[in-house]
Short mmCIF file of C-alpha atoms in Angstrom, two decimals:
data_model
loop_
_atom_site.label_atom_id
_atom_site.label_comp_id
_atom_site.label_asym_id
_atom_site.label_seq_id
_atom_site.Cartn_x
_atom_site.Cartn_y
_atom_site.Cartn_z
CA MET A 919 -7.62 -212.85 131.87
CA ALA A 920 -5.51 -214.23 134.72
CA GLN A 921 -5.23 -210.74 136.20
CA ARG A 922 -9.01 -210.24 136.06
CA GLU A 923 -9.62 -213.61 137.73
CA ASP A 924 -7.09 -212.76 140.46
CA VAL A 925 -8.80 -209.43 141.09
CA LEU A 926 -12.26 -211.01 141.28
CA ARG A 927 -10.90 -213.70 143.62
CA LEU A 928 -9.56 -210.93 145.87
CA ASP A 929 -12.94 -209.21 145.68
CA GLY A 930 -14.64 -212.42 146.78
CA GLN A 931 -12.26 -212.66 149.74
CA TRP A 932 -13.14 -209.09 150.77
CA ALA A 933 -16.85 -209.81 150.34
CA ARG A 934 -16.60 -212.72 152.81
CA ILE A 935 -14.87 -210.49 155.36
CA ARG A 936 -17.38 -207.71 154.80
CA SER A 937 -20.30 -210.09 155.40
CA GLY A 938 -18.69 -211.62 158.49
CA ALA A 939 -18.32 -215.07 156.92
CA ASP A 940 -14.53 -214.76 157.30
CA ARG A 941 -12.73 -212.97 160.11
CA ALA A 942 -9.85 -210.53 159.87
CA ALA A 943 -8.24 -208.05 162.23
CA PRO A 944 -9.17 -204.41 161.48
CA ALA A 945 -5.72 -203.58 160.13
CA GLU A 946 -5.70 -206.71 157.97
CA ALA A 947 -9.17 -205.93 156.60
CA GLU A 948 -8.17 -202.34 155.83
CA ALA A 949 -5.02 -203.51 154.03
CA LEU A 950 -6.98 -206.03 151.97
CA LEU A 951 -9.56 -203.41 150.98
CA MET A 952 -6.87 -200.96 149.89
CA GLU A 953 -5.09 -203.70 147.93
CA LEU A 954 -8.37 -204.64 146.25
CA ILE A 955 -9.15 -201.03 145.31
CA GLY A 956 -5.70 -200.64 143.80
CA ALA A 957 -6.00 -203.90 141.89
CA LEU A 958 -9.40 -202.94 140.44
CA ARG A 959 -8.33 -199.57 139.05
CA GLU A 960 -6.63 -200.78 135.86
CA PRO A 961 -9.23 -203.35 134.68
CA ALA A 962 -12.02 -200.90 135.63
CA ARG A 963 -10.99 -198.74 132.69
CA THR A 964 -12.47 -201.19 130.18
CA ASP A 965 -14.34 -203.85 132.19
CA PRO A 966 -17.86 -202.87 133.40
CA GLU A 967 -17.88 -205.50 136.16
CA CYS A 968 -14.55 -204.31 137.54
CA ALA A 969 -15.73 -200.69 137.29
CA ALA A 970 -18.91 -201.57 139.20
CA ARG A 971 -16.96 -203.44 141.86
CA LEU A 972 -14.47 -200.60 142.19
CA GLY A 973 -17.38 -198.26 142.83
CA LEU A 974 -18.77 -200.69 145.38
CA ARG A 975 -15.45 -201.09 147.22
CA LEU A 976 -14.76 -197.37 147.28
CA GLY A 977 -18.19 -197.14 148.88
CA ASP A 978 -17.07 -199.69 151.49
CA LEU A 979 -14.00 -197.56 152.14
CA ALA A 980 -16.23 -194.48 152.48
CA ALA A 981 -18.43 -196.28 155.02
CA ARG A 982 -15.37 -197.25 157.09
CA ARG A 983 -14.07 -193.69 157.00
CA PHE A 984 -17.44 -192.27 157.97
CA ALA A 985 -17.76 -194.73 160.87
CA GLY A 986 -14.32 -193.57 162.01
CA GLY A 987 -15.40 -189.93 162.04
CA ASP A 988 -13.68 -188.95 158.79
CA ARG A 989 -16.64 -187.45 156.93
CA ALA A 990 -14.45 -185.57 154.44
CA GLY A 991 -12.54 -188.75 153.62
CA ALA A 992 -15.79 -190.66 153.25
CA LEU A 993 -17.18 -188.09 150.83
CA ALA A 994 -13.99 -188.12 148.75
CA ALA A 995 -14.04 -191.91 148.52
CA VAL A 996 -17.73 -192.17 147.62
CA GLU A 997 -17.39 -189.38 145.04
CA GLU A 998 -14.66 -191.34 143.25
CA GLY A 999 -16.64 -194.55 143.62
CA LEU A 1000 -19.73 -193.06 142.03
CA ARG A 1001 -17.81 -192.07 138.92
CA HIS A 1002 -16.89 -195.71 138.34
CA ALA A 1003 -20.34 -196.94 139.37
CA GLN A 1004 -22.06 -194.59 136.91
CA GLN A 1005 -19.76 -195.82 134.14
CA ALA A 1006 -20.93 -199.40 134.77
CA ALA A 1007 -24.58 -198.77 135.67
CA GLY A 1008 -25.95 -199.17 132.15
CA HIS A 1009 -24.39 -202.61 131.65
CA ALA A 1010 -26.44 -204.65 134.15
CA PRO A 1011 -29.36 -204.10 136.55
CA GLU A 1012 -27.19 -205.16 139.51
CA TYR A 1013 -24.60 -202.52 138.68
CA ALA A 1014 -27.39 -199.92 138.45
CA ARG A 1015 -28.58 -200.95 141.93
CA TRP A 1016 -25.08 -200.52 143.33
CA TYR A 1017 -24.91 -197.08 141.74
CA ALA A 1018 -28.28 -196.04 143.18
CA ARG A 1019 -27.32 -197.18 146.67
CA GLY A 1020 -24.07 -195.23 146.39
CA LEU A 1021 -25.99 -192.09 145.47
CA ILE A 1022 -28.19 -192.51 148.54
CA ASN A 1023 -25.20 -193.07 150.83
CA GLN A 1024 -23.49 -189.97 149.51
CA GLY A 1025 -26.68 -188.02 150.20
CA VAL A 1026 -26.81 -189.30 153.78
CA TRP A 1027 -23.20 -188.34 154.48
CA LEU A 1028 -23.51 -184.95 152.81
CA SER A 1029 -26.61 -184.04 154.80
CA TRP A 1030 -25.37 -185.39 158.15
CA PRO A 1031 -25.04 -181.95 159.85
CA LEU A 1032 -28.68 -181.15 158.99
CA SER A 1033 -30.02 -183.91 161.28
CA ASP A 1034 -29.83 -184.46 165.02
CA GLY A 1035 -28.80 -187.58 166.96
CA ASP A 1036 -32.14 -189.23 166.20
CA ARG A 1037 -31.73 -188.47 162.48
CA LEU A 1038 -34.55 -185.93 162.60
CA PRO A 1039 -34.20 -182.51 160.90
CA ARG A 1040 -32.39 -179.89 162.96
CA HIS A 1041 -34.11 -177.09 161.01
CA PRO A 1042 -37.51 -178.50 159.91
CA LEU A 1043 -38.95 -175.02 159.41
CA GLY A 1044 -36.53 -174.13 156.62
CA ALA A 1045 -36.16 -170.40 156.02
CA ALA A 1046 -38.45 -169.63 158.99
CA ALA A 1047 -36.06 -171.19 161.51
CA GLU A 1048 -34.31 -168.73 163.78
CA SER A 1049 -31.07 -170.76 163.75
CA GLY A 1050 -30.91 -172.30 160.29
CA PRO A 1051 -28.04 -174.18 158.67
CA SER A 1052 -24.93 -172.40 157.46
CA ALA A 1053 -24.64 -171.61 153.76
CA MET A 1054 -22.18 -174.49 153.38
CA GLU A 1055 -24.45 -176.96 155.18
CA ARG A 1056 -27.44 -175.88 153.12
CA ALA A 1057 -25.49 -176.26 149.86
CA ALA A 1058 -24.44 -179.76 150.94
CA GLY A 1059 -28.05 -180.57 151.83
CA GLU A 1060 -29.28 -179.38 148.44
CA ARG A 1061 -26.69 -181.55 146.69
CA ALA A 1062 -27.75 -184.48 148.89
CA ARG A 1063 -31.36 -183.91 147.83
CA ASP A 1064 -30.40 -183.85 144.14
CA LEU A 1065 -28.29 -187.01 144.45
CA THR A 1066 -31.13 -188.80 146.21
CA ARG A 1067 -33.59 -187.67 143.55
CA ALA A 1068 -31.17 -189.12 140.96
CA ALA A 1069 -31.20 -192.41 142.89
CA VAL A 1070 -35.01 -192.46 142.71
CA GLY A 1071 -34.69 -192.05 138.93
CA VAL A 1072 -32.21 -194.95 138.66
CA TRP A 1073 -34.47 -197.28 140.64
CA ALA A 1074 -37.57 -196.17 138.72
CA ALA A 1075 -35.87 -197.02 135.40
CA LEU A 1076 -35.33 -200.64 136.46
CA ASP A 1077 -37.87 -203.43 135.86
CA GLN A 1078 -40.61 -202.84 138.44
CA ARG A 1079 -41.84 -206.42 138.10
CA ASP A 1080 -38.82 -207.36 140.21
CA PRO A 1081 -39.63 -206.89 143.94
CA VAL A 1082 -35.97 -206.00 144.62
CA ASN A 1083 -36.35 -202.97 142.37
CA ARG A 1084 -39.72 -202.03 143.85
CA ARG A 1085 -38.24 -202.18 147.34
CA GLY A 1086 -35.24 -200.13 146.28
CA LEU A 1087 -37.48 -197.50 144.74
CA ALA A 1088 -39.66 -197.26 147.86
CA GLN A 1089 -36.58 -196.97 150.09
CA ALA A 1090 -35.11 -194.27 147.85
CA LYS A 1091 -38.34 -192.28 148.16
CA VAL A 1092 -38.08 -192.49 151.96
CA PHE A 1093 -34.56 -191.08 151.79
CA LEU A 1094 -35.69 -188.32 149.43
CA GLY A 1095 -38.39 -187.37 151.93
CA ASP A 1096 -35.70 -187.20 154.63
CA ARG A 1097 -33.49 -184.93 152.53
CA LEU A 1098 -36.42 -182.62 151.78
CA ALA A 1099 -37.45 -182.46 155.44
CA GLU A 1100 -33.91 -181.43 156.39
CA LEU A 1101 -34.20 -178.46 154.04
CA GLY A 1102 -37.57 -177.42 155.45
CA ALA A 1103 -39.64 -178.57 152.46
CA GLY A 1104 -42.24 -180.15 154.73
CA GLU A 1105 -45.10 -180.60 152.28
CA GLU A 1106 -42.96 -182.32 149.65
CA ALA A 1107 -41.25 -184.41 152.33
CA VAL A 1108 -44.66 -185.74 153.37
CA ALA A 1109 -45.68 -186.31 149.75
CA TRP A 1110 -42.64 -188.51 149.05
CA ALA A 1111 -43.05 -190.40 152.32
CA VAL A 1112 -46.69 -191.17 151.51
CA ASP A 1113 -45.64 -192.32 148.02
CA ALA A 1114 -43.05 -194.61 149.63
CA GLU A 1115 -45.64 -195.90 152.08
CA GLY A 1116 -47.81 -197.01 149.17
CA GLY A 1117 -44.87 -198.89 147.69
CA PHE A 1118 -44.15 -200.74 150.92
CA ARG A 1119 -47.83 -201.64 151.36
CA GLN A 1120 -47.77 -203.28 147.93
CA LEU A 1121 -44.60 -205.14 148.89
CA LEU A 1122 -46.25 -206.32 152.11
CA LEU A 1123 -49.26 -207.66 150.22
CA ALA A 1124 -47.02 -209.51 147.76
CA ALA A 1125 -44.39 -210.63 150.31
CA PRO A 1126 -43.32 -214.22 149.51
CA GLY A 1127 -42.20 -214.99 153.05
CA PRO A 1128 -42.09 -213.78 156.67
CA GLU A 1129 -38.69 -212.11 156.28
CA GLU A 1130 -39.86 -209.88 153.43
CA ALA A 1131 -43.12 -209.17 155.25
CA GLN A 1132 -41.26 -208.13 158.41
CA GLU A 1133 -38.98 -205.83 156.41
CA ALA A 1134 -41.99 -204.12 154.82
CA GLU A 1135 -43.77 -203.79 158.18
CA GLU A 1136 -40.70 -202.23 159.79
CA ALA A 1137 -40.44 -199.74 156.92
CA LEU A 1138 -44.13 -198.87 157.28
CA ASP A 1139 -43.73 -198.30 161.02
CA HIS A 1140 -40.76 -196.00 160.38
CA ILE A 1141 -42.63 -194.02 157.72
CA GLY A 1142 -45.68 -193.72 159.97
CA ARG A 1143 -43.60 -192.19 162.76
CA GLN A 1144 -41.90 -189.82 160.33
CA LEU A 1145 -45.22 -188.67 158.90
CA GLU A 1146 -46.64 -187.90 162.35
CA LEU A 1147 -43.57 -185.82 163.19
CA ARG A 1148 -43.56 -183.94 159.89
CA LEU A 1149 -47.23 -183.14 160.15
CA ARG A 1150 -46.46 -180.87 163.10
CA HIS A 1151 -44.54 -178.46 160.90
CA LEU A 1152 -47.12 -178.07 158.12
CA SER A 1153 -49.43 -175.13 157.64
CA PHE A 1154 -53.14 -175.73 157.15
CA ASP A 1155 -52.78 -174.74 153.49
CA SER A 1156 -50.16 -177.48 153.07
CA LEU A 1157 -52.47 -180.02 154.69
CA VAL A 1158 -55.26 -178.96 152.35
CA SER A 1159 -52.90 -179.25 149.37
CA LEU A 1160 -51.83 -182.77 150.37
CA ARG A 1161 -55.46 -183.79 150.87
CA GLY A 1162 -56.32 -182.47 147.40
CA ARG A 1163 -53.43 -184.43 145.87
CA GLY A 1164 -54.54 -187.64 147.55
CA LEU A 1165 -51.40 -187.62 149.71
CA LEU A 1166 -52.94 -187.34 153.17
CA PRO A 1167 -53.65 -190.92 154.33
CA GLU A 1168 -56.84 -191.62 156.26
CA SER A 1169 -54.73 -192.70 159.24
CA LEU A 1170 -53.28 -189.18 159.46
CA LEU A 1171 -56.56 -187.29 159.15
CA PRO A 1172 -57.16 -187.02 162.93
CA ARG A 1173 -53.66 -185.55 163.33
CA ALA A 1174 -54.26 -183.18 160.44
CA VAL A 1175 -57.51 -182.00 161.99
CA VAL A 1176 -55.80 -181.43 165.33
CA ALA A 1177 -52.94 -179.60 163.59
CA ALA A 1178 -55.41 -177.26 161.94
CA ARG A 1179 -57.25 -176.63 165.21
CA ILE A 1180 -53.98 -175.87 167.01
CA GLN A 1181 -53.33 -173.21 164.37
CA GLY A 1182 -56.68 -171.64 165.15
CA VAL A 1183 -58.68 -172.85 162.15
CA ALA A 1184 -62.40 -173.07 162.96
CA GLU A 1185 -64.15 -176.44 162.81
CA PRO A 1186 -66.41 -175.56 159.84
CA GLU A 1187 -63.40 -174.48 157.76
CA ILE A 1188 -61.48 -177.63 158.70
CA ALA A 1189 -64.42 -179.76 157.59
CA ALA A 1190 -64.97 -177.86 154.37
CA ARG A 1191 -61.37 -177.70 153.17
CA LEU A 1192 -60.40 -181.23 154.20
CA HIS A 1193 -63.67 -182.61 152.76
CA LEU A 1194 -64.90 -184.07 156.03
CA ASP A 1195 -68.24 -184.08 157.79
CA ALA A 1196 -68.63 -181.63 160.66
CA GLU A 1197 -69.37 -184.53 163.00
CA GLN A 1198 -66.19 -186.30 161.91
CA VAL A 1199 -64.15 -183.23 162.73
CA ARG A 1200 -65.80 -182.79 166.12
CA THR A 1201 -65.20 -186.45 167.01
CA MET A 1202 -61.56 -186.36 165.92
CA LEU A 1203 -60.95 -183.27 168.04
CA GLU A 1204 -62.65 -184.80 171.08
CA VAL A 1205 -60.75 -188.11 170.98
CA THR A 1206 -57.33 -186.95 169.75
CA PRO A 1207 -55.31 -185.02 172.33
CA TRP A 1208 -52.29 -182.91 171.60
CA ARG A 1209 -49.43 -182.21 173.97
CA ALA A 1210 -48.97 -178.53 174.73
CA VAL A 1211 -45.48 -177.65 175.96
CA TRP A 1212 -44.83 -174.18 177.34
CA ARG A 1213 -41.96 -172.12 178.67
CA PHE A 1214 -42.05 -168.75 180.43
CA GLU A 1215 -38.90 -166.66 180.56
CA VAL A 1216 -38.16 -163.44 182.44
CA ARG A 1217 -35.36 -161.11 181.39
CA GLY A 1218 -32.89 -160.39 184.16
CA PRO A 1219 -30.90 -157.21 184.81
CA ASP A 1220 -28.04 -158.73 182.80
CA GLY A 1221 -30.28 -158.92 179.72
CA LEU A 1222 -30.43 -162.73 179.74
CA TRP A 1223 -33.73 -164.59 179.58
CA ASN A 1224 -34.23 -166.86 182.61
CA VAL A 1225 -36.49 -169.92 182.29
CA GLN A 1226 -39.10 -170.10 185.06
CA GLU A 1227 -39.74 -173.18 187.15
CA HIS A 1228 -42.86 -175.38 187.21
CA PRO A 1229 -45.71 -174.68 186.61
CA TRP A 1230 -44.46 -172.03 184.17
CA HIS A 1231 -42.27 -174.56 182.38
CA GLY A 1232 -44.35 -177.63 181.73
CA ALA A 1233 -46.65 -179.65 179.49
CA ALA A 1234 -50.17 -181.08 179.41
CA ASP A 1235 -52.39 -183.07 177.06
CA VAL A 1236 -55.31 -180.97 175.81
CA ARG A 1237 -58.27 -181.63 173.50
CA ASN A 1238 -60.05 -179.38 171.03
CA ARG A 1239 -58.14 -176.27 172.02
CA THR A 1240 -56.09 -173.93 169.91
CA ALA A 1241 -52.56 -172.94 170.84
CA GLN A 1242 -53.91 -169.46 171.54
CA ASP A 1243 -56.51 -170.93 173.92
CA VAL A 1244 -53.71 -172.58 175.86
CA GLY A 1245 -51.48 -169.51 175.67
CA ASP A 1246 -54.18 -167.11 176.82
CA GLU A 1247 -54.99 -169.29 179.85
CA LEU A 1248 -51.32 -169.45 180.76
CA LEU A 1249 -51.00 -165.67 180.40
CA ARG A 1250 -53.89 -165.08 182.78
CA GLY A 1251 -52.46 -167.51 185.30
CA PHE A 1252 -48.98 -166.03 185.19
CA ALA A 1253 -50.25 -162.45 185.42
CA ALA A 1254 -52.16 -163.34 188.61
CA SER A 1255 -49.35 -165.38 190.19
CA PRO A 1256 -46.68 -164.26 192.69
CA ASP A 1257 -44.08 -165.26 190.06
CA HIS A 1258 -45.07 -162.38 187.81
CA PRO A 1259 -42.08 -159.96 187.76
CA GLY A 1260 -44.25 -156.85 187.78
CA ASP A 1261 -44.56 -153.98 185.35
CA GLY A 1262 -41.35 -152.81 183.79
CA VAL A 1263 -39.70 -156.24 183.54
CA PRO A 1264 -39.84 -157.97 180.15
CA TRP A 1265 -41.10 -161.54 180.02
CA ARG A 1266 -42.26 -163.95 177.35
CA VAL A 1267 -44.02 -167.24 176.82
CA ARG A 1268 -43.99 -169.78 174.01
CA VAL A 1269 -46.21 -172.81 173.44
CA TRP A 1270 -45.13 -175.70 171.23
CA TRP A 1271 -46.87 -178.82 169.99
CA HIS A 1272 -45.37 -181.99 171.48
CA GLU A 1273 -41.89 -180.69 172.41
CA GLU A 1274 -39.81 -177.56 172.75
CA GLY A 1275 -37.91 -176.61 169.65
CA ASP A 1276 -36.96 -173.71 167.42
CA PRO A 1277 -38.74 -170.52 168.59
CA ALA A 1278 -40.07 -170.17 165.03
CA GLY A 1279 -41.93 -173.44 165.54
CA ALA A 1280 -43.86 -172.19 168.58
CA ARG A 1281 -47.61 -172.30 168.02
CA PHE A 1282 -48.16 -169.39 170.39
CA SER A 1283 -45.64 -166.67 171.23
CA ARG A 1284 -46.06 -163.57 173.36
CA VAL A 1285 -43.49 -161.03 174.52
CA VAL A 1286 -44.52 -158.51 177.18
CA GLY A 1287 -42.75 -155.54 178.71
CA PRO A 1288 -40.85 -152.40 177.79
CA ASP A 1289 -38.45 -152.33 174.87
CA THR A 1290 -39.70 -155.64 173.49
CA SER A 1291 -41.18 -156.26 170.08
CA ALA A 1292 -43.86 -158.80 169.29
CA GLY A 1293 -43.14 -161.84 167.19
CA ARG A 1294 -45.37 -164.18 165.34
CA ALA A 1295 -44.81 -167.92 165.29
CA PRO A 1296 -46.37 -170.13 162.62
CA GLY A 1297 -49.98 -170.53 163.62
CA GLY A 1298 -49.34 -168.48 166.76
CA SER A 1299 -50.40 -165.08 167.96
CA THR A 1300 -48.74 -161.70 168.05
CA GLY A 1301 -47.81 -160.22 171.38
CA THR A 1302 -48.35 -156.58 172.29
CA PRO A 1303 -45.90 -154.71 174.51
CA SER A 1304 -47.53 -153.44 177.66
#
């Protein structure tokens, strides 16, 4: 008993340092954490609370390692921690929460190479991307997805009358959407994000105080931005599917309509398949601009593609125009300009929505010249060698 009390006292000391209530030099804090982990190992064999705390503290060690750039060390520590956390999870709701959060953290660290500096997917187009993840990165991303899905299950099994559990479940769904987006599963990523959005809206309505309300509002703002970004990578069929499943919020309908028009879908078909009035569609297209970003490249004698200067590398806001409309106008302008390299020199143009990215994400793509083959981008057009 004395040993258990000593260990829990040490855990309380670490918790105060972790929260910032007590101060300690980095080396001192590291030594205390390692001492605590060692002290918890023996009682964790039979004591659920010690097992849960050992899982939690190994998670703290993982976070410190990850912050220090040691991703492999972080993953090893969290893997061990989750074994102890899972052992304790069934003994108390709090231990289950710790376990679920550990699963999510492991998913974040596993999938780290699949996201860029802004934590947005590096390869949002999945298998269509021209430079996709390595086999090892994809396997890690798939495991991260499965771990995060398991965390959703843990949160969902807890009492949903408790707002802490409802918040945890909504947050877990956001993370699951992130993991799916990283693997290129755009439609399902949006579906989970919309599900999470509904959870946070309920939390906002029931928020007991300004702090909880602000947390829910910040989460909703984050989800809203993520949904707008993910919408850009969805096909019209995916948009129709989400609309049919009740997972395309009204706030996103103007963006969905624009996305369909960019892909070349005619207004009557947009209205019919998204269950909108023709006048609604026309109004949305007239008032909602999209940013067309284009880049012309000319192949030099060395075989390298050289990016052209403005105005052949630029952007503009356009309304009610398809990517092909924009691309065709650019083609005509370039062909008539003094910058055109002349017959016999290969050149190409791509048009993206909002920003340059993976060539597979271009909404219009045309390659012209000898010894070039045409390519088709999602929603784009096929070029013809001249």
